[in-house]
């Protein structure tokens, strides 16, 4: 079957031809290719064309596709059965490994997606504090639960949807959004809502309007003002967890939140999310406490095995130094060639997360990201795709570099980049 035929058929039976909006290529034009298989840093489409993959299943595939250690662990787990709805030792083993790497997560609850992790953590924050309000950052994406679908990043910013029909105003009236990297705005909001503020929820590195690192001291300031207001600080590390460092962004920036959300990497390519915090806080969750949250497939045995296998590999010495080095090489190379061609651009990178913004100035928040030239990105995306480099099909998503991207792949990316810039 050709890509065109797959696309035609998909649109008949799937909404917009896809199961998650950004995959549709609406923001960049054209149509998606259909994957036949992947290996290492590459994907092959149904027509046999090879792509160097910088989407990596939106960050889940930090070790590249079909890593032998993960496949072996998943196959072994599969051999024992697919799901039991009854505890397995693997859930404890993965929770223990996470807890060791992320000490603020003394106890963990596994769910099946990042959306569920964020939704459940908000419920816990509200249940534990007896308060309602949530502060989040403009352009941050925490999944698609009702309370968090305001001024969100990812697909919403990509498709220009400010708020979603179907979400009652009575739900989002408790959600306050402030700009990222603006300590005064955050402090004002915390002060104003302090009597009813359950939590402040942040992606410690914004990665859903493109990559925006926190400015010096910003995360520590959030820690200070939430503590003062007796509200919880929640870090959404669904992207950054086990991605920017072993132990996530909280290890990198040395700021401990009360609750942490994880997903993507900890599932080794299978559907997983998790939230966790101190024992004292997690005691509010059922069955120990009254905050109810449950899931038929939570702690799925195959996903647990794959996640454990992924962490075993990531734990090896120098993994994160090497990932950081790859990110840095790309960032420097991308910007240098834009500068030579007098194309205004900044590349922002934290570890193996990276975004090239066609912008005159550094991008500090969602407003800056939206002001960058996303039309130029669309043209650039198509040129890169023609050269077999698959970048995120949106100017507002992070590029994900995997451990499988080697020197050869980085070189070919930069060479395609140089060619793509000609006449852009
Ligand atoms: N939080 C962040 C920071 C994310 O980037 C995402 C998804 O990209 C989510 C939460 C939602 O995770 P999921 O798509 O697994 O529901």
Tab-separated table of C-alpha atoms and ligand atoms in Angstrom:
chain	number	residue	atom	x	y	z
A	1	UNK	CA	0.000	0.000	0.000
A	2	UNK	CA	1.216	3.533	-0.692
A	3	UNK	CA	1.238	6.393	1.823
A	4	UNK	CA	-1.446	8.119	-0.230
A	5	UNK	CA	-3.712	5.060	-0.149
A	6	UNK	CA	-3.166	4.598	3.601
A	7	UNK	CA	-4.056	8.252	4.154
A	8	UNK	CA	-7.190	8.011	2.080
A	9	UNK	CA	-8.354	4.913	3.939
A	10	UNK	CA	-7.403	6.330	7.360
A	11	UNK	CA	-9.514	9.429	6.791
A	12	UNK	CA	-12.560	7.265	6.178
A	13	UNK	CA	-12.403	5.541	9.549
A	14	UNK	CA	-10.279	7.669	11.876
A	15	UNK	CA	-11.073	11.241	12.852
A	16	UNK	CA	-8.880	13.391	10.634
A	17	UNK	CA	-7.051	10.189	9.712
A	18	UNK	CA	-5.179	10.091	13.026
A	19	UNK	CA	-5.444	9.223	16.693
A	20	UNK	CA	-3.712	12.342	18.024
A	21	UNK	CA	-4.090	15.720	16.291
A	22	UNK	CA	-0.477	16.817	15.686
A	23	UNK	CA	0.207	13.621	13.723
A	24	UNK	CA	-2.067	14.914	10.967
A	25	UNK	CA	0.529	17.392	9.569
A	26	UNK	CA	-2.180	20.091	9.535
A	27	UNK	CA	0.236	22.732	10.764
A	28	UNK	CA	2.936	21.997	8.212
A	29	UNK	CA	0.827	20.942	5.238
A	30	UNK	CA	0.923	17.756	3.213
A	31	UNK	CA	-0.010	14.412	4.657
A	32	UNK	CA	1.669	12.108	7.136
A	33	UNK	CA	3.638	9.089	6.010
A	34	UNK	CA	2.607	5.704	7.370
A	35	UNK	CA	5.162	3.759	9.332
A	36	UNK	CA	5.967	0.186	8.516
A	37	UNK	CA	8.718	-0.315	11.075
A	38	UNK	CA	11.500	1.384	12.980
A	39	UNK	CA	15.034	0.515	14.038
A	40	UNK	CA	17.476	2.595	16.054
A	41	UNK	CA	17.055	6.252	15.067
A	42	UNK	CA	15.201	5.412	11.826
A	43	UNK	CA	11.655	4.809	10.622
A	44	UNK	CA	10.672	3.170	7.344
A	45	UNK	CA	7.368	4.024	5.729
A	46	UNK	CA	5.050	1.630	3.892
A	47	UNK	CA	6.783	2.514	0.598
A	48	UNK	CA	10.210	1.598	1.972
A	49	UNK	CA	11.485	5.187	2.368
A	50	UNK	CA	13.750	5.709	5.370
A	51	UNK	CA	13.503	8.690	7.747
A	52	UNK	CA	15.829	9.824	10.493
A	53	UNK	CA	13.394	10.225	13.366
A	54	UNK	CA	13.444	13.279	15.652
A	55	UNK	CA	9.945	12.635	16.980
A	56	UNK	CA	10.838	9.317	18.612
A	57	UNK	CA	7.204	8.732	19.596
A	58	UNK	CA	7.131	12.178	21.194
A	59	UNK	CA	10.022	11.373	23.480
A	60	UNK	CA	9.113	7.875	24.580
A	61	UNK	CA	11.818	6.236	22.449
A	62	UNK	CA	14.892	7.747	24.099
A	63	UNK	CA	16.883	4.638	23.174
A	64	UNK	CA	15.654	4.583	19.594
A	65	UNK	CA	13.369	1.988	18.055
A	66	UNK	CA	13.516	-1.730	18.780
A	67	UNK	CA	16.231	-1.572	21.417
A	68	UNK	CA	17.206	-5.248	21.912
A	69	UNK	CA	17.215	-5.048	25.712
A	70	UNK	CA	13.694	-3.615	25.800
A	71	UNK	CA	12.396	-6.085	23.236
A	72	UNK	CA	13.834	-8.986	25.184
A	73	UNK	CA	12.271	-7.807	28.460
A	74	UNK	CA	8.905	-7.116	26.836
A	75	UNK	CA	8.879	-10.511	25.078
A	76	UNK	CA	9.702	-12.285	28.322
A	77	UNK	CA	6.878	-10.434	30.081
A	78	UNK	CA	4.487	-11.189	27.224
A	79	UNK	CA	5.305	-14.865	27.553
A	80	UNK	CA	3.905	-14.794	31.074
A	81	UNK	CA	0.629	-13.155	30.121
A	82	UNK	CA	-0.602	-9.771	29.004
A	83	UNK	CA	-2.531	-8.350	31.971
A	84	UNK	CA	-3.764	-9.692	35.281
A	85	UNK	CA	-5.397	-6.832	37.182
A	86	UNK	CA	-3.578	-8.188	40.211
A	87	UNK	CA	-0.167	-7.027	41.504
A	88	UNK	CA	3.082	-8.197	39.927
A	89	UNK	CA	6.569	-7.699	41.438
A	90	UNK	CA	7.557	-5.678	38.365
A	91	UNK	CA	5.373	-2.752	39.457
A	92	UNK	CA	7.255	-2.555	42.746
A	93	UNK	CA	10.601	-2.936	40.988
A	94	UNK	CA	9.927	-0.037	38.626
A	95	UNK	CA	8.519	2.140	41.428
A	96	UNK	CA	11.629	1.400	43.512
A	97	UNK	CA	13.954	2.329	40.658
A	98	UNK	CA	12.040	5.560	40.040
A	99	UNK	CA	12.012	6.416	43.713
A	100	UNK	CA	15.786	5.921	43.969
A	101	UNK	CA	16.390	8.173	40.986
A	102	UNK	CA	13.786	10.780	41.966
A	103	UNK	CA	13.919	10.929	45.776
A	104	UNK	CA	10.929	13.320	46.003
A	105	UNK	CA	8.825	10.389	44.718
A	106	UNK	CA	8.882	8.239	47.831
A	107	UNK	CA	5.756	6.513	46.614
A	108	UNK	CA	4.491	6.080	43.093
A	109	UNK	CA	1.119	5.345	41.490
A	110	UNK	CA	1.215	4.044	37.926
A	111	UNK	CA	-1.468	5.008	35.420
A	112	UNK	CA	-1.678	4.526	31.649
A	113	UNK	CA	-0.836	7.985	30.242
A	114	UNK	CA	0.599	11.371	31.089
A	115	UNK	CA	-2.892	12.847	30.868
A	116	UNK	CA	-4.083	10.534	33.588
A	117	UNK	CA	-1.037	11.289	35.737
A	118	UNK	CA	-1.685	15.052	35.560
A	119	UNK	CA	-5.417	14.734	36.132
A	120	UNK	CA	-4.899	12.456	39.134
A	121	UNK	CA	-2.195	14.631	40.672
A	122	UNK	CA	-4.470	17.668	40.485
A	123	UNK	CA	-7.202	15.694	42.225
A	124	UNK	CA	-4.707	14.663	44.899
A	125	UNK	CA	-3.491	18.251	45.344
A	126	UNK	CA	-7.070	19.434	45.758
A	127	UNK	CA	-7.978	16.562	48.067
A	128	UNK	CA	-4.897	16.986	50.240
A	129	UNK	CA	-5.126	20.765	50.583
A	130	UNK	CA	-8.904	21.169	50.559
A	131	UNK	CA	-8.442	23.942	47.989
A	132	UNK	CA	-9.527	24.288	44.353
A	133	UNK	CA	-7.322	26.618	42.317
A	134	UNK	CA	-4.521	25.508	40.036
A	135	UNK	CA	-1.905	27.791	38.519
A	136	UNK	CA	-0.282	26.638	35.291
A	137	UNK	CA	1.874	28.280	32.658
A	138	UNK	CA	0.636	29.570	29.361
A	139	UNK	CA	1.663	27.147	26.598
A	140	UNK	CA	2.334	24.277	28.969
A	141	UNK	CA	0.638	21.027	28.041
A	142	UNK	CA	-0.319	18.577	30.732
A	143	UNK	CA	-2.524	16.263	28.702
A	144	UNK	CA	-6.141	16.743	27.766
A	145	UNK	CA	-8.032	16.560	31.064
A	146	UNK	CA	-10.703	19.257	31.369
A	147	UNK	CA	-9.141	21.399	34.086
A	148	UNK	CA	-5.861	21.739	32.218
A	149	UNK	CA	-7.122	22.543	28.725
A	150	UNK	CA	-6.698	26.281	28.891
A	151	UNK	CA	-4.054	28.183	26.952
A	152	UNK	CA	-2.335	24.845	26.488
A	153	UNK	CA	0.606	23.969	24.272
A	154	UNK	CA	1.211	21.021	21.947
A	155	UNK	CA	-1.691	20.352	19.562
A	156	UNK	CA	-3.760	23.222	20.907
A	157	UNK	CA	-1.176	25.861	20.091
A	158	UNK	CA	-0.305	24.048	16.859
A	159	UNK	CA	-3.927	24.130	15.678
A	160	UNK	CA	-4.616	27.568	17.207
A	161	UNK	CA	-7.294	26.311	19.622
A	162	UNK	CA	-7.318	28.578	22.720
A	163	UNK	CA	-9.792	26.529	24.717
A	164	UNK	CA	-11.781	23.427	23.937
A	165	UNK	CA	-15.547	23.278	23.504
A	166	UNK	CA	-16.908	20.589	25.784
A	167	UNK	CA	-15.030	21.851	28.809
A	168	UNK	CA	-17.426	23.672	31.159
A	169	UNK	CA	-16.328	27.144	32.263
A	170	UNK	CA	-17.132	26.033	35.797
A	171	UNK	CA	-14.193	23.609	35.527
A	172	UNK	CA	-11.591	25.950	34.064
A	173	UNK	CA	-12.596	28.884	36.261
A	174	UNK	CA	-10.298	27.328	38.856
A	175	UNK	CA	-7.330	27.260	36.472
A	176	UNK	CA	-5.158	30.359	36.315
A	177	UNK	CA	-2.498	30.728	33.638
A	178	UNK	CA	0.594	32.905	33.887
A	179	UNK	CA	3.545	33.424	31.535
A	180	UNK	CA	6.607	31.222	32.013
A	181	UNK	CA	9.866	32.757	33.247
A	182	UNK	CA	8.013	35.691	34.806
A	183	UNK	CA	8.559	35.496	38.572
A	184	UNK	CA	6.471	38.616	39.301
A	185	UNK	CA	3.422	37.263	37.449
A	186	UNK	CA	3.725	33.919	39.244
A	187	UNK	CA	4.096	35.606	42.617
A	188	UNK	CA	1.116	37.898	41.980
A	189	UNK	CA	-1.096	34.951	41.019
A	190	UNK	CA	0.014	32.872	43.993
A	191	UNK	CA	-0.635	35.794	46.334
A	192	UNK	CA	-4.015	36.626	44.835
A	193	UNK	CA	-5.327	33.058	45.040
A	194	UNK	CA	-3.420	31.886	48.102
A	195	UNK	CA	-6.500	31.146	50.232
A	196	UNK	CA	-7.825	28.662	47.664
A	197	UNK	CA	-4.652	27.619	45.865
A	198	UNK	CA	-4.169	23.844	45.720
A	199	UNK	CA	-1.097	23.772	43.498
A	200	UNK	CA	1.137	25.321	40.922
A	201	UNK	CA	1.811	22.951	38.037
A	202	UNK	CA	4.844	23.456	35.825
A	203	UNK	CA	6.763	21.735	33.089
A	204	UNK	CA	10.195	22.515	34.602
A	205	UNK	CA	11.525	22.836	31.064
A	206	UNK	CA	8.699	23.933	28.764
A	207	UNK	CA	8.620	21.498	25.872
A	208	UNK	CA	5.170	21.901	24.326
A	209	UNK	CA	5.608	25.279	22.650
A	210	UNK	CA	9.090	24.273	21.632
A	211	UNK	CA	11.852	24.006	24.205
A	212	UNK	CA	12.070	26.842	26.732
A	213	UNK	CA	14.530	26.387	29.589
A	214	UNK	CA	13.712	27.932	32.970
A	215	UNK	CA	15.742	31.047	33.645
A	216	UNK	CA	18.266	31.018	36.476
A	217	UNK	CA	16.500	30.701	39.822
A	218	UNK	CA	12.956	30.565	38.370
A	219	UNK	CA	12.138	27.038	39.561
A	220	UNK	CA	13.611	27.721	43.006
A	221	UNK	CA	11.444	30.827	43.174
A	222	UNK	CA	8.349	28.755	42.368
A	223	UNK	CA	9.343	26.419	45.191
A	224	UNK	CA	9.622	29.353	47.584
A	225	UNK	CA	6.310	31.027	46.766
A	226	UNK	CA	4.284	27.815	46.754
A	227	UNK	CA	5.731	26.852	50.122
A	228	UNK	CA	4.821	30.276	51.475
A	229	UNK	CA	1.228	29.857	50.255
A	230	UNK	CA	1.091	26.272	51.602
A	231	UNK	CA	0.202	25.141	48.088
A	232	UNK	CA	1.790	22.159	46.365
A	233	UNK	CA	4.399	22.466	43.649
A	234	UNK	CA	3.912	19.869	40.916
A	235	UNK	CA	6.516	19.225	38.238
A	236	UNK	CA	5.166	17.673	35.082
A	237	UNK	CA	8.167	15.631	34.029
A	238	UNK	CA	6.284	13.551	31.481
A	239	UNK	CA	8.808	14.799	28.910
A	240	UNK	CA	11.786	15.795	31.080
A	241	UNK	CA	11.747	12.771	33.426
A	242	UNK	CA	14.699	10.467	32.691
A	243	UNK	CA	15.219	12.609	29.573
A	244	UNK	CA	17.220	15.681	30.609
A	245	UNK	CA	19.023	13.835	33.421
A	246	UNK	CA	18.788	10.629	35.434
A	247	UNK	CA	16.259	11.888	37.982
A	248	UNK	CA	14.797	14.445	35.567
A	249	UNK	CA	14.740	18.224	35.598
A	250	UNK	CA	14.437	18.319	39.389
A	251	UNK	CA	17.853	16.660	39.586
A	252	UNK	CA	19.283	18.945	36.913
A	253	UNK	CA	18.042	22.167	38.518
A	254	UNK	CA	18.105	20.907	42.110
A	255	UNK	CA	14.550	21.900	42.984
A	256	UNK	CA	12.269	19.375	44.681
A	257	UNK	CA	8.554	19.526	43.949
A	258	UNK	CA	5.858	18.000	46.157
A	259	UNK	CA	4.485	15.870	43.355
A	260	UNK	CA	6.024	14.662	40.095
A	261	UNK	CA	4.366	13.378	36.932
A	262	UNK	CA	6.127	10.921	34.653
A	263	UNK	CA	5.289	9.149	31.394
A	264	UNK	CA	6.919	8.460	28.015
A	265	UNK	CA	10.467	7.214	28.850
A	266	UNK	CA	9.419	5.149	31.884
A	267	UNK	CA	7.214	2.949	29.685
A	268	UNK	CA	9.968	1.876	27.295
A	269	UNK	CA	7.564	2.542	24.384
A	270	UNK	CA	4.411	1.205	26.049
A	271	UNK	CA	1.533	3.267	27.488
A	272	UNK	CA	2.472	4.368	31.010
A	273	UNK	CA	2.151	7.381	33.267
A	274	UNK	CA	2.979	7.825	36.924
A	275	UNK	CA	2.614	10.317	39.716
A	276	UNK	CA	4.292	10.328	43.049
A	277	UNK	CA	5.464	12.282	46.054
A	278	UNK	CA	6.141	11.914	49.754
A	279	UNK	CA	4.528	9.072	51.666
A	280	UNK	CA	2.648	11.643	53.699
A	281	UNK	CA	1.059	13.157	50.619
A	282	UNK	CA	0.450	9.905	48.751
A	283	UNK	CA	-1.387	8.559	51.817
A	284	UNK	CA	-4.384	10.598	50.652
A	285	UNK	CA	-4.802	8.329	47.609
A	286	UNK	CA	-7.131	5.278	47.727
A	287	UNK	CA	-6.865	2.662	49.175
A	288	UNK	CA	-4.988	4.464	51.987
A	289	UNK	CA	-7.013	7.658	51.711
A	290	UNK	CA	-10.198	9.021	50.203
A	291	UNK	CA	-8.810	10.579	46.970
A	292	UNK	CA	-10.078	8.066	44.441
A	293	UNK	CA	-8.123	6.987	41.387
A	294	UNK	CA	-7.942	3.590	39.711
A	295	UNK	CA	-7.184	1.856	36.389
A	296	UNK	CA	-7.836	-1.547	34.815
A	297	UNK	CA	-4.494	-1.640	32.990
A	298	UNK	CA	-2.485	0.468	35.480
A	299	UNK	CA	0.973	-0.965	36.104
A	300	UNK	CA	0.638	-3.066	32.968
A	301	UNK	CA	3.097	-5.981	33.280
A	302	UNK	CA	4.614	-5.646	29.802
A	303	UNK	CA	4.984	-1.874	30.150
A	304	UNK	CA	6.603	-2.279	33.569
A	305	UNK	CA	9.118	-4.757	32.163
A	306	UNK	CA	9.901	-2.515	29.186
A	307	UNK	CA	10.230	0.538	31.436
A	308	UNK	CA	12.599	-1.263	33.778
A	309	UNK	CA	14.701	-2.390	30.825
A	310	UNK	CA	14.853	1.179	29.497
A	311	UNK	CA	15.988	2.499	32.870
A	312	UNK	CA	18.650	-0.224	33.127
A	313	UNK	CA	20.212	1.044	29.913
A	314	UNK	CA	19.786	4.723	30.774
A	315	UNK	CA	21.467	4.171	34.123
A	316	UNK	CA	24.748	3.231	32.471
A	317	UNK	CA	27.552	5.754	33.038
A	318	UNK	CA	27.762	8.767	30.743
A	319	UNK	CA	24.364	8.200	29.075
A	320	UNK	CA	23.139	11.697	29.817
A	321	UNK	CA	26.469	13.366	29.081
A	322	UNK	CA	26.382	11.743	25.637
A	323	UNK	CA	22.776	12.791	25.023
A	324	UNK	CA	23.595	16.337	26.090
A	325	UNK	CA	26.602	16.396	23.752
A	326	UNK	CA	24.412	15.354	20.810
A	327	UNK	CA	21.888	18.053	21.627
A	328	UNK	CA	24.634	20.648	21.907
A	329	UNK	CA	26.213	19.654	18.569
A	330	UNK	CA	22.897	19.953	16.820
A	331	UNK	CA	22.053	23.278	18.453
A	332	UNK	CA	25.383	24.814	17.504
A	333	UNK	CA	25.330	23.457	13.963
A	334	UNK	CA	21.743	24.519	13.270
A	335	UNK	CA	22.273	28.064	14.479
A	336	UNK	CA	25.611	28.489	12.722
A	337	UNK	CA	24.191	27.673	9.298
A	338	UNK	CA	21.187	29.958	9.838
A	339	UNK	CA	23.550	32.751	10.825
A	340	UNK	CA	25.663	32.189	7.691
A	341	UNK	CA	22.541	32.487	5.568
A	342	UNK	CA	21.309	35.487	7.572
A	343	UNK	CA	18.164	33.671	8.597
A	344	UNK	CA	17.069	34.805	12.051
A	345	UNK	CA	17.001	31.733	14.270
A	346	UNK	CA	17.651	30.580	17.786
A	347	UNK	CA	18.039	26.982	18.871
A	348	UNK	CA	17.104	26.197	22.460
A	349	UNK	CA	18.290	22.961	24.006
A	350	UNK	CA	18.292	21.148	27.293
A	351	UNK	CA	20.015	17.772	27.070
A	352	UNK	CA	18.512	15.837	24.181
A	353	UNK	CA	15.508	18.179	23.835
A	354	UNK	CA	15.826	20.896	21.268
A	355	UNK	CA	13.871	23.372	19.152
A	356	UNK	CA	14.922	25.568	16.269
A	357	UNK	CA	12.827	28.732	16.378
A	358	UNK	CA	12.868	31.076	13.402
A	359	UNK	CA	12.996	34.034	15.743
A	360	UNK	CA	15.172	37.138	16.108
A	361	UNK	CA	15.376	36.790	19.876
A	362	UNK	CA	15.516	34.083	22.529
A	363	UNK	CA	12.163	32.491	23.306
A	364	UNK	CA	11.336	32.918	27.015
A	365	UNK	CA	7.637	32.078	27.034
A	366	UNK	CA	4.671	30.995	24.900
A	367	UNK	CA	4.131	34.512	23.544
A	368	UNK	CA	7.678	34.589	22.174
A	369	UNK	CA	7.191	31.114	20.687
A	370	UNK	CA	4.016	32.186	18.906
A	371	UNK	CA	5.790	35.257	17.559
A	372	UNK	CA	8.441	33.105	15.863
A	373	UNK	CA	7.988	32.421	12.154
A	374	UNK	CA	6.001	29.170	12.093
A	375	UNK	CA	5.285	29.480	8.354
A	376	UNK	CA	8.977	29.423	7.684
A	377	UNK	CA	9.200	26.338	9.901
A	378	UNK	CA	6.571	24.600	7.750
A	379	UNK	CA	8.639	25.149	4.604
A	380	UNK	CA	11.767	24.024	6.417
A	381	UNK	CA	9.989	20.929	7.766
A	382	UNK	CA	8.912	19.873	4.247
A	383	UNK	CA	12.406	20.315	2.832
A	384	UNK	CA	13.910	18.288	5.682
A	385	UNK	CA	11.284	15.596	5.224
A	386	UNK	CA	12.094	15.316	1.531
A	387	UNK	CA	15.687	14.693	2.572
A	388	UNK	CA	14.566	11.932	4.907
A	389	UNK	CA	14.745	13.874	8.167
A	390	UNK	CA	11.531	13.619	10.169
A	391	UNK	CA	11.185	16.629	12.471
A	392	UNK	CA	8.101	17.293	14.613
A	393	UNK	CA	5.265	18.336	12.282
A	394	UNK	CA	4.747	21.546	14.252
A	395	UNK	CA	6.906	24.555	15.095
A	396	UNK	CA	5.737	24.192	18.686
A	397	UNK	CA	7.072	20.772	19.545
A	398	UNK	CA	10.435	19.624	20.820
A	399	UNK	CA	12.840	17.635	18.694
A	400	UNK	CA	13.773	14.450	20.502
A	401	UNK	CA	17.287	13.122	20.051
A	402	UNK	CA	17.780	9.490	21.054
A	403	UNK	CA	20.782	7.548	22.287
A	404	UNK	CA	20.689	5.775	18.906
A	405	UNK	CA	21.427	8.993	16.980
A	406	UNK	CA	25.144	8.712	16.238
A	407	UNK	CA	27.753	10.938	14.592
A	408	UNK	CA	26.636	9.837	11.134
A	409	UNK	CA	23.028	10.801	11.853
A	410	UNK	CA	23.947	14.185	13.322
A	411	UNK	CA	26.134	14.925	10.308
A	412	UNK	CA	23.402	13.968	7.860
A	413	UNK	CA	20.941	16.143	9.761
A	414	UNK	CA	23.219	19.161	9.565
A	415	UNK	CA	23.955	18.545	5.918
A	416	UNK	CA	20.194	18.332	5.138
A	417	UNK	CA	19.722	21.480	7.211
A	418	UNK	CA	22.297	23.391	5.145
A	419	UNK	CA	20.573	22.342	1.954
A	420	UNK	CA	17.088	23.098	3.329
A	421	UNK	CA	18.070	26.648	4.241
A	422	UNK	CA	18.983	27.534	0.644
A	423	UNK	CA	16.318	29.877	-0.609
A	424	UNK	CA	14.109	29.354	2.439
B	1	LIG	N1	2.523	16.324	30.168
B	1	LIG	C1	3.424	16.669	29.244
B	1	LIG	C2	4.521	17.605	29.629
B	1	LIG	C3	3.335	16.175	27.946
B	1	LIG	O1	4.218	16.564	27.017
B	1	LIG	C4	2.290	15.296	27.630
B	1	LIG	C5	2.156	14.758	26.258
B	1	LIG	O2	2.867	15.056	25.354
B	1	LIG	C6	1.372	14.951	28.621
B	1	LIG	C7	1.513	15.471	29.883
B	1	LIG	C8	0.255	14.007	28.312
B	1	LIG	O3	0.767	12.730	28.170
B	1	LIG	P1	-0.053	11.625	27.299
B	1	LIG	O4	0.003	12.058	25.895
B	1	LIG	O5	0.696	10.355	27.599
B	1	LIG	O6	-1.421	11.601	27.846
